[in-house]
Amino acid sequence: MCQGLSAPSPPFAALLSFALLFFLLAGGPVSAWRPWPQNGKMNVTDYAFGDSKKYEGSSEFVKLRYHMGPVLTTNITVHTIWYGKWDRNQKKIIREFINSISATNSPHPSVAGWWRTVQLYTDQTGANISKTVRLGEEKNDRFYSHGKSLTRLSIQSVIKSAITAKTRPLPINPRSGLYLLLTADDVYVQDFCTSVCGFHYFTFPSLVGYTLPYAWVGNSAKLCPGQCAYPFAMPAYIPNPKPFKSPNGDVGVDGMISVIGHEMAELASNPLANAWYAGQDPSFPVEIADLCEGIYGTGGGGSYTGQVLDARDGATYNMNGIRRRFLVQWLWSHVLNYCTGPNALDH
């Protein structure tokens, strides 16, 4: 990604940093996402898990366009920052999801099959997004070096601390690195639970020293599982709530998996907010995962997940990883012109 990108001259860099800082403080160009419709006005009949509504997007209304910016065509390396206290099994679940993106022998429907939709997107040279996604270095921040309440700007400071640490700093990889900041269940991030469960953007050279694509995702288990761990937890306003059983026995982390997938897919296809998105304003882009919010299977839409799979133990999933199962939202295919996933029944 960002091939040919070089450091601008000092006057331009100062102006660019000021402009970016203004947009960020104004709540600006950060892609944010929640797995559930963002208002409480639900149609009671929408909450009918047995009905297939066949609502998976429409090319008539979606105007997804390429804006000539870079996408991640080089092998993608995910550098992870574990902020706060994480137990070993929680880390294993998330690591295996990331490792499963490039796994070639997972049973169908697979995480790798889900990523193939992302691979369809190209840059202006016709090069596809990389099929190779691998785990890079990890950094543990067990002692909450920037506190338990983070703003969007302080998130960038956490990343800076990780790449400038005196011991085992994360490598600086602007071309193919993807920096994933994961906050523990006792950490509050600006707008968490009220309007976002995760977001992605890129770091400012004036703050971090480099332009690095990054994503933040929070563990909502204690703060707002009904908002950010759906459908393994339900919002209070849903009638007769009956959450799905999570496939890996951790509602907060299983809820994070879909948000992580959402943000990684959008980072790969729109890392600098100038590649693939719908809408006229790059400050508020509608990206390839935004177009499929809440859709996990055929017929999904509204408050219906779509047709998903049941494991023998009663857990719900829609794709297989290397050794585990996951429930991950679908993505928009600009080739098919609707949302799709590896568990699709009709395409």
Short mmCIF file of C-alpha atoms in Angstrom, two decimals:
data_model
loop_
_atom_site.label_atom_id
_atom_site.label_comp_id
_atom_site.label_asym_id
_atom_site.label_seq_id
_atom_site.Cartn_x
_atom_site.Cartn_y
_atom_site.Cartn_z
CA MET A 1 0.00 0.00 0.00
CA CYS A 2 0.95 3.66 -0.30
CA GLN A 3 3.57 2.81 -2.88
CA GLY A 4 5.60 5.87 -3.82
CA LEU A 5 4.49 7.71 -0.69
CA SER A 6 7.22 10.00 0.61
CA ALA A 7 7.45 12.50 3.43
CA PRO A 8 6.11 15.91 2.32
CA SER A 9 8.10 19.09 2.73
CA PRO A 10 7.77 20.70 6.19
CA PRO A 11 5.27 23.48 5.24
CA PHE A 12 2.97 21.05 3.46
CA ALA A 13 3.27 18.52 6.28
CA ALA A 14 2.25 21.16 8.80
CA LEU A 15 -0.81 22.17 6.77
CA LEU A 16 -1.79 18.55 6.16
CA SER A 17 -1.48 17.68 9.82
CA PHE A 18 -3.53 20.72 10.84
CA ALA A 19 -6.29 19.83 8.38
CA LEU A 20 -6.36 16.21 9.51
CA LEU A 21 -6.40 17.24 13.15
CA PHE A 22 -9.34 19.54 12.46
CA PHE A 23 -11.34 16.77 10.80
CA LEU A 24 -10.61 14.31 13.60
CA LEU A 25 -11.57 16.70 16.38
CA ALA A 26 -14.76 17.47 14.48
CA GLY A 27 -15.65 13.78 14.63
CA GLY A 28 -14.48 13.52 11.06
CA PRO A 29 -13.15 11.01 8.64
CA VAL A 30 -13.05 7.86 10.69
CA SER A 31 -15.05 4.86 9.54
CA ALA A 32 -17.03 3.57 12.50
CA TRP A 33 -19.40 0.67 12.82
CA ARG A 34 -21.95 -1.02 15.01
CA PRO A 35 -23.35 -4.50 14.27
CA TRP A 36 -26.94 -3.42 14.95
CA PRO A 37 -29.15 -0.68 13.42
CA GLN A 38 -28.27 2.55 15.19
CA ASN A 39 -31.70 3.51 16.47
CA GLY A 40 -34.15 1.81 18.74
CA LYS A 41 -37.14 1.99 16.40
CA MET A 42 -37.48 -1.61 15.34
CA ASN A 43 -40.34 -3.23 13.51
CA VAL A 44 -41.47 -6.07 15.76
CA THR A 45 -41.95 -8.33 12.77
CA ASP A 46 -38.32 -7.78 11.80
CA TYR A 47 -37.24 -9.84 14.78
CA ALA A 48 -38.34 -13.09 13.15
CA PHE A 49 -35.35 -15.36 12.91
CA GLY A 50 -37.21 -17.88 10.79
CA ASP A 51 -38.14 -15.51 7.98
CA SER A 52 -35.89 -14.96 4.97
CA LYS A 53 -36.30 -11.41 3.77
CA LYS A 54 -33.82 -11.57 0.89
CA TYR A 55 -32.53 -8.09 1.64
CA GLU A 56 -28.88 -8.07 0.71
CA GLY A 57 -28.43 -4.73 -0.98
CA SER A 58 -29.30 -3.40 -4.40
CA SER A 59 -27.11 -2.11 -7.20
CA GLU A 60 -29.88 0.35 -8.04
CA PHE A 61 -29.22 2.33 -4.87
CA VAL A 62 -25.58 1.63 -4.06
CA LYS A 63 -23.06 3.88 -5.81
CA LEU A 64 -19.76 2.36 -4.71
CA ARG A 65 -16.89 3.93 -6.65
CA TYR A 66 -13.13 3.79 -6.79
CA HIS A 67 -11.44 7.13 -6.06
CA MET A 68 -7.95 6.23 -7.35
CA GLY A 69 -6.25 5.83 -3.96
CA PRO A 70 -4.10 2.85 -2.90
CA VAL A 71 -5.40 -0.44 -1.57
CA LEU A 72 -3.38 -3.08 0.30
CA THR A 73 -1.96 -5.11 -2.59
CA THR A 74 1.20 -6.21 -0.77
CA ASN A 75 1.09 -9.09 1.72
CA ILE A 76 -0.72 -7.68 4.77
CA THR A 77 0.91 -7.96 8.19
CA VAL A 78 -1.29 -7.33 11.22
CA HIS A 79 0.57 -5.87 14.20
CA THR A 80 -1.57 -6.16 17.33
CA ILE A 81 -1.64 -3.99 20.45
CA TRP A 82 -3.36 -5.66 23.42
CA TYR A 83 -4.40 -2.71 25.58
CA GLY A 84 -5.36 -3.66 29.12
CA LYS A 85 -5.77 -7.13 30.59
CA TRP A 86 -6.43 -10.04 28.24
CA ASP A 87 -6.48 -13.72 29.07
CA ARG A 88 -4.70 -16.31 26.99
CA ASN A 89 -7.80 -17.87 25.44
CA GLN A 90 -9.18 -14.50 24.32
CA LYS A 91 -5.95 -13.83 22.45
CA LYS A 92 -6.06 -17.29 20.88
CA ILE A 93 -9.56 -16.71 19.47
CA ILE A 94 -8.58 -13.44 17.81
CA ARG A 95 -5.23 -14.71 16.54
CA GLU A 96 -6.87 -17.74 14.96
CA PHE A 97 -9.42 -15.58 13.16
CA ILE A 98 -6.64 -13.49 11.63
CA ASN A 99 -4.60 -16.58 10.75
CA SER A 100 -7.68 -18.16 9.14
CA ILE A 101 -7.97 -15.37 6.55
CA SER A 102 -5.17 -16.93 4.48
CA ALA A 103 -5.74 -20.57 5.47
CA THR A 104 -6.28 -22.77 2.43
CA ASN A 105 -7.61 -25.94 4.06
CA SER A 106 -10.39 -24.72 6.35
CA PRO A 107 -13.74 -26.45 5.78
CA HIS A 108 -16.34 -24.68 3.64
CA PRO A 109 -17.73 -22.11 4.34
CA SER A 110 -14.44 -20.60 5.40
CA VAL A 111 -12.95 -17.33 6.61
CA ALA A 112 -10.64 -17.48 3.59
CA GLY A 113 -13.73 -17.69 1.36
CA TRP A 114 -15.09 -14.57 3.06
CA TRP A 115 -11.82 -12.69 2.35
CA ARG A 116 -12.04 -13.58 -1.36
CA THR A 117 -14.68 -10.85 -1.70
CA VAL A 118 -12.11 -8.36 -0.40
CA GLN A 119 -9.55 -9.67 -2.89
CA LEU A 120 -11.80 -8.65 -5.79
CA TYR A 121 -11.03 -4.97 -5.16
CA THR A 122 -8.14 -3.47 -7.12
CA ASP A 123 -6.04 -0.34 -7.34
CA GLN A 124 -5.63 1.87 -10.42
CA THR A 125 -3.04 -0.53 -11.88
CA GLY A 126 -5.48 -3.44 -11.68
CA ALA A 127 -3.62 -5.12 -8.81
CA ASN A 128 -5.88 -6.97 -6.41
CA ILE A 129 -5.89 -6.69 -2.64
CA SER A 130 -3.54 -9.28 -1.22
CA LYS A 131 -4.84 -12.74 -0.39
CA THR A 132 -2.11 -13.07 2.24
CA VAL A 133 -2.87 -11.76 5.72
CA ARG A 134 -0.53 -12.80 8.49
CA LEU A 135 0.06 -11.99 12.13
CA GLY A 136 3.00 -9.73 12.78
CA GLU A 137 4.47 -8.57 16.06
CA GLU A 138 2.40 -8.00 19.18
CA LYS A 139 2.65 -5.47 21.97
CA ASN A 140 1.08 -5.85 25.41
CA ASP A 141 0.05 -2.71 27.28
CA ARG A 142 -1.17 -4.38 30.48
CA PHE A 143 -0.87 -1.29 32.66
CA TYR A 144 -3.09 1.05 30.60
CA SER A 145 -0.26 3.46 29.78
CA HIS A 146 -2.72 6.09 28.51
CA GLY A 147 -5.47 5.44 31.04
CA LYS A 148 -8.78 3.60 30.86
CA SER A 149 -10.60 6.31 28.92
CA LEU A 150 -9.23 7.00 25.45
CA THR A 151 -10.09 9.65 22.88
CA ARG A 152 -9.57 9.20 19.16
CA LEU A 153 -6.38 11.22 19.39
CA SER A 154 -5.05 9.29 22.37
CA ILE A 155 -5.57 6.08 20.42
CA GLN A 156 -2.92 7.37 18.02
CA SER A 157 -0.70 8.06 21.04
CA VAL A 158 -1.08 4.43 22.13
CA ILE A 159 0.12 3.34 18.68
CA LYS A 160 3.04 5.76 18.88
CA SER A 161 4.03 4.31 22.25
CA ALA A 162 3.97 0.81 20.75
CA ILE A 163 6.24 1.66 17.81
CA THR A 164 8.66 3.75 19.89
CA ALA A 165 8.89 1.49 22.95
CA LYS A 166 12.38 0.96 24.32
CA THR A 167 11.86 -2.80 24.48
CA ARG A 168 10.41 -4.79 21.58
CA PRO A 169 8.79 -1.92 19.68
CA LEU A 170 6.36 -2.81 16.91
CA PRO A 171 7.97 -2.59 13.46
CA ILE A 172 7.17 0.45 11.35
CA ASN A 173 5.63 -0.83 8.14
CA PRO A 174 3.75 1.90 6.20
CA ARG A 175 3.46 -0.11 2.97
CA SER A 176 1.77 -3.30 4.14
CA GLY A 177 1.38 -3.04 7.91
CA LEU A 178 -2.02 -2.91 9.53
CA TYR A 179 -2.05 -1.84 13.17
CA LEU A 180 -4.84 -3.35 15.27
CA LEU A 181 -5.50 -1.80 18.68
CA LEU A 182 -7.72 -3.98 20.86
CA THR A 183 -8.99 -2.57 24.15
CA ALA A 184 -9.99 -4.75 27.11
CA ASP A 185 -13.50 -4.83 28.56
CA ASP A 186 -12.76 -2.19 31.21
CA VAL A 187 -11.56 0.46 28.74
CA TYR A 188 -13.86 3.17 27.41
CA VAL A 189 -13.09 4.77 24.04
CA GLN A 190 -14.67 7.95 22.72
CA ASP A 191 -18.15 7.19 21.29
CA PHE A 192 -17.86 3.50 22.29
CA CYS A 193 -21.29 1.90 22.82
CA THR A 194 -23.22 5.05 21.89
CA SER A 195 -22.34 5.15 18.19
CA VAL A 196 -19.34 2.89 17.47
CA CYS A 197 -17.92 -0.53 18.30
CA GLY A 198 -14.79 -0.03 16.21
CA PHE A 199 -13.31 2.29 13.62
CA HIS A 200 -10.35 2.63 11.30
CA TYR A 201 -8.26 5.46 9.93
CA PHE A 202 -4.56 6.29 9.55
CA THR A 203 -2.11 7.90 11.93
CA PHE A 204 -0.98 11.51 11.53
CA PRO A 205 2.73 12.08 10.90
CA SER A 206 2.60 15.09 13.24
CA LEU A 207 1.47 12.83 16.10
CA VAL A 208 3.02 9.45 15.34
CA GLY A 209 5.76 10.23 12.86
CA TYR A 210 4.30 8.03 10.10
CA THR A 211 1.13 7.44 8.12
CA LEU A 212 0.04 3.99 9.30
CA PRO A 213 -3.36 2.40 8.63
CA TYR A 214 -4.91 1.30 11.91
CA ALA A 215 -8.11 0.02 13.42
CA TRP A 216 -9.48 0.06 16.94
CA VAL A 217 -11.98 -2.50 18.27
CA GLY A 218 -13.21 -2.70 21.87
CA ASN A 219 -14.39 -5.61 24.01
CA SER A 220 -17.96 -4.67 24.92
CA ALA A 221 -18.65 -7.53 27.37
CA LYS A 222 -18.99 -5.26 30.43
CA LEU A 223 -19.96 -1.95 28.87
CA CYS A 224 -22.49 -2.66 26.11
CA PRO A 225 -22.76 -6.26 24.84
CA GLY A 226 -26.29 -5.60 23.54
CA GLN A 227 -24.94 -2.90 21.24
CA CYS A 228 -21.60 -4.37 20.14
CA ALA A 229 -21.77 -8.14 20.70
CA TYR A 230 -25.01 -8.73 18.78
CA PRO A 231 -26.38 -11.34 18.16
CA PHE A 232 -24.69 -13.02 21.14
CA ALA A 233 -26.32 -10.35 23.30
CA MET A 234 -29.45 -8.34 22.57
CA PRO A 235 -30.32 -4.64 22.99
CA ALA A 236 -32.83 -3.96 25.76
CA TYR A 237 -35.41 -2.63 23.30
CA ILE A 238 -35.68 -5.88 21.33
CA PRO A 239 -38.89 -7.79 22.22
CA ASN A 240 -38.56 -11.38 23.44
CA PRO A 241 -34.78 -11.38 23.22
CA LYS A 242 -33.09 -14.69 22.62
CA PRO A 243 -29.38 -14.26 21.91
CA PHE A 244 -27.41 -16.75 19.89
CA LYS A 245 -24.87 -18.96 21.62
CA SER A 246 -21.36 -17.74 20.84
CA PRO A 247 -19.16 -20.23 18.97
CA ASN A 248 -16.07 -19.80 21.17
CA GLY A 249 -17.72 -19.35 24.55
CA ASP A 250 -16.82 -15.67 24.99
CA VAL A 251 -19.59 -13.22 24.12
CA GLY A 252 -17.35 -10.15 24.17
CA VAL A 253 -14.58 -11.62 22.03
CA ASP A 254 -16.91 -13.46 19.64
CA GLY A 255 -18.68 -10.13 19.16
CA MET A 256 -15.35 -8.44 18.49
CA ILE A 257 -14.49 -10.90 15.70
CA SER A 258 -17.10 -9.53 13.31
CA VAL A 259 -16.08 -5.94 14.06
CA ILE A 260 -12.41 -6.84 13.49
CA GLY A 261 -13.34 -8.43 10.16
CA HIS A 262 -15.42 -5.38 9.22
CA GLU A 263 -12.57 -2.96 9.93
CA MET A 264 -9.86 -5.09 8.30
CA ALA A 265 -11.89 -5.42 5.10
CA GLU A 266 -12.38 -1.66 4.94
CA LEU A 267 -8.76 -0.91 5.78
CA ALA A 268 -7.63 -3.17 2.96
CA SER A 269 -9.96 -1.50 0.43
CA ASN A 270 -9.79 2.10 1.70
CA PRO A 271 -6.67 2.56 3.86
CA LEU A 272 -6.21 6.30 3.28
CA ALA A 273 -9.87 7.27 2.82
CA ASN A 274 -9.40 7.79 -0.94
CA ALA A 275 -10.01 4.39 -2.54
CA TRP A 276 -13.26 2.36 -2.46
CA TYR A 277 -16.33 3.94 -0.89
CA ALA A 278 -19.82 5.21 -1.67
CA GLY A 279 -21.00 8.77 -1.15
CA GLN A 280 -19.57 12.13 -2.10
CA ASP A 281 -17.76 12.96 1.15
CA PRO A 282 -14.53 11.09 1.94
CA SER A 283 -14.82 12.38 5.51
CA PHE A 284 -17.90 10.18 5.95
CA PRO A 285 -17.42 7.26 3.56
CA VAL A 286 -19.79 4.31 3.24
CA GLU A 287 -17.43 1.39 2.70
CA ILE A 288 -17.64 -2.24 1.62
CA ALA A 289 -18.59 -3.55 5.05
CA ASP A 290 -20.88 -0.64 5.98
CA LEU A 291 -23.11 -1.64 3.08
CA CYS A 292 -23.78 -5.03 4.68
CA GLU A 293 -24.28 -4.18 8.34
CA GLY A 294 -26.22 -6.86 10.19
CA ILE A 295 -26.14 -9.36 7.30
CA TYR A 296 -24.58 -12.73 8.11
CA GLY A 297 -26.38 -15.01 5.68
CA THR A 298 -28.84 -15.33 2.82
CA GLY A 299 -31.96 -13.26 3.42
CA GLY A 300 -30.33 -11.04 6.01
CA GLY A 301 -31.42 -7.47 6.64
CA GLY A 302 -33.15 -5.30 9.19
CA SER A 303 -32.90 -7.21 12.47
CA TYR A 304 -32.69 -10.62 10.79
CA THR A 305 -29.18 -12.06 10.56
CA GLY A 306 -29.92 -14.21 7.53
CA GLN A 307 -29.55 -17.96 7.35
CA VAL A 308 -26.62 -19.05 9.46
CA LEU A 309 -25.33 -22.37 10.78
CA ASP A 310 -25.83 -24.23 14.05
CA ALA A 311 -23.04 -26.26 15.61
CA ARG A 312 -23.74 -29.48 17.50
CA ASP A 313 -23.37 -27.65 20.80
CA GLY A 314 -26.01 -25.11 19.76
CA ALA A 315 -23.60 -22.31 18.91
CA THR A 316 -24.25 -20.11 15.89
CA TYR A 317 -21.67 -19.40 13.18
CA ASN A 318 -21.38 -18.76 9.45
CA MET A 319 -17.78 -19.66 8.64
CA ASN A 320 -14.99 -21.99 9.65
CA GLY A 321 -11.48 -21.03 10.63
CA ILE A 322 -8.48 -23.29 11.06
CA ARG A 323 -9.84 -24.95 14.21
CA ARG A 324 -12.64 -22.65 15.34
CA ARG A 325 -15.92 -21.27 14.05
CA PHE A 326 -16.85 -17.62 13.71
CA LEU A 327 -19.83 -15.39 12.94
CA VAL A 328 -18.73 -12.55 10.67
CA GLN A 329 -20.86 -10.09 8.72
CA TRP A 330 -20.92 -10.22 4.93
CA LEU A 331 -19.22 -7.78 2.56
CA TRP A 332 -20.31 -5.88 -0.53
CA SER A 333 -19.13 -7.33 -3.83
CA HIS A 334 -18.78 -4.74 -6.57
CA VAL A 335 -18.72 -7.62 -9.06
CA LEU A 336 -22.04 -9.12 -7.95
CA ASN A 337 -23.45 -5.75 -6.83
CA TYR A 338 -24.79 -7.08 -3.55
CA CYS A 339 -23.65 -8.42 -0.19
CA THR A 340 -22.15 -11.88 -0.15
CA GLY A 341 -20.35 -14.35 2.06
CA PRO A 342 -19.02 -17.91 1.94
CA ASN A 343 -22.25 -19.35 3.40
CA ALA A 344 -24.48 -17.81 0.69
CA LEU A 345 -27.19 -20.21 -0.45
CA ASP A 346 -28.13 -18.59 -3.76
CA HIS A 347 -24.92 -17.29 -5.37
#
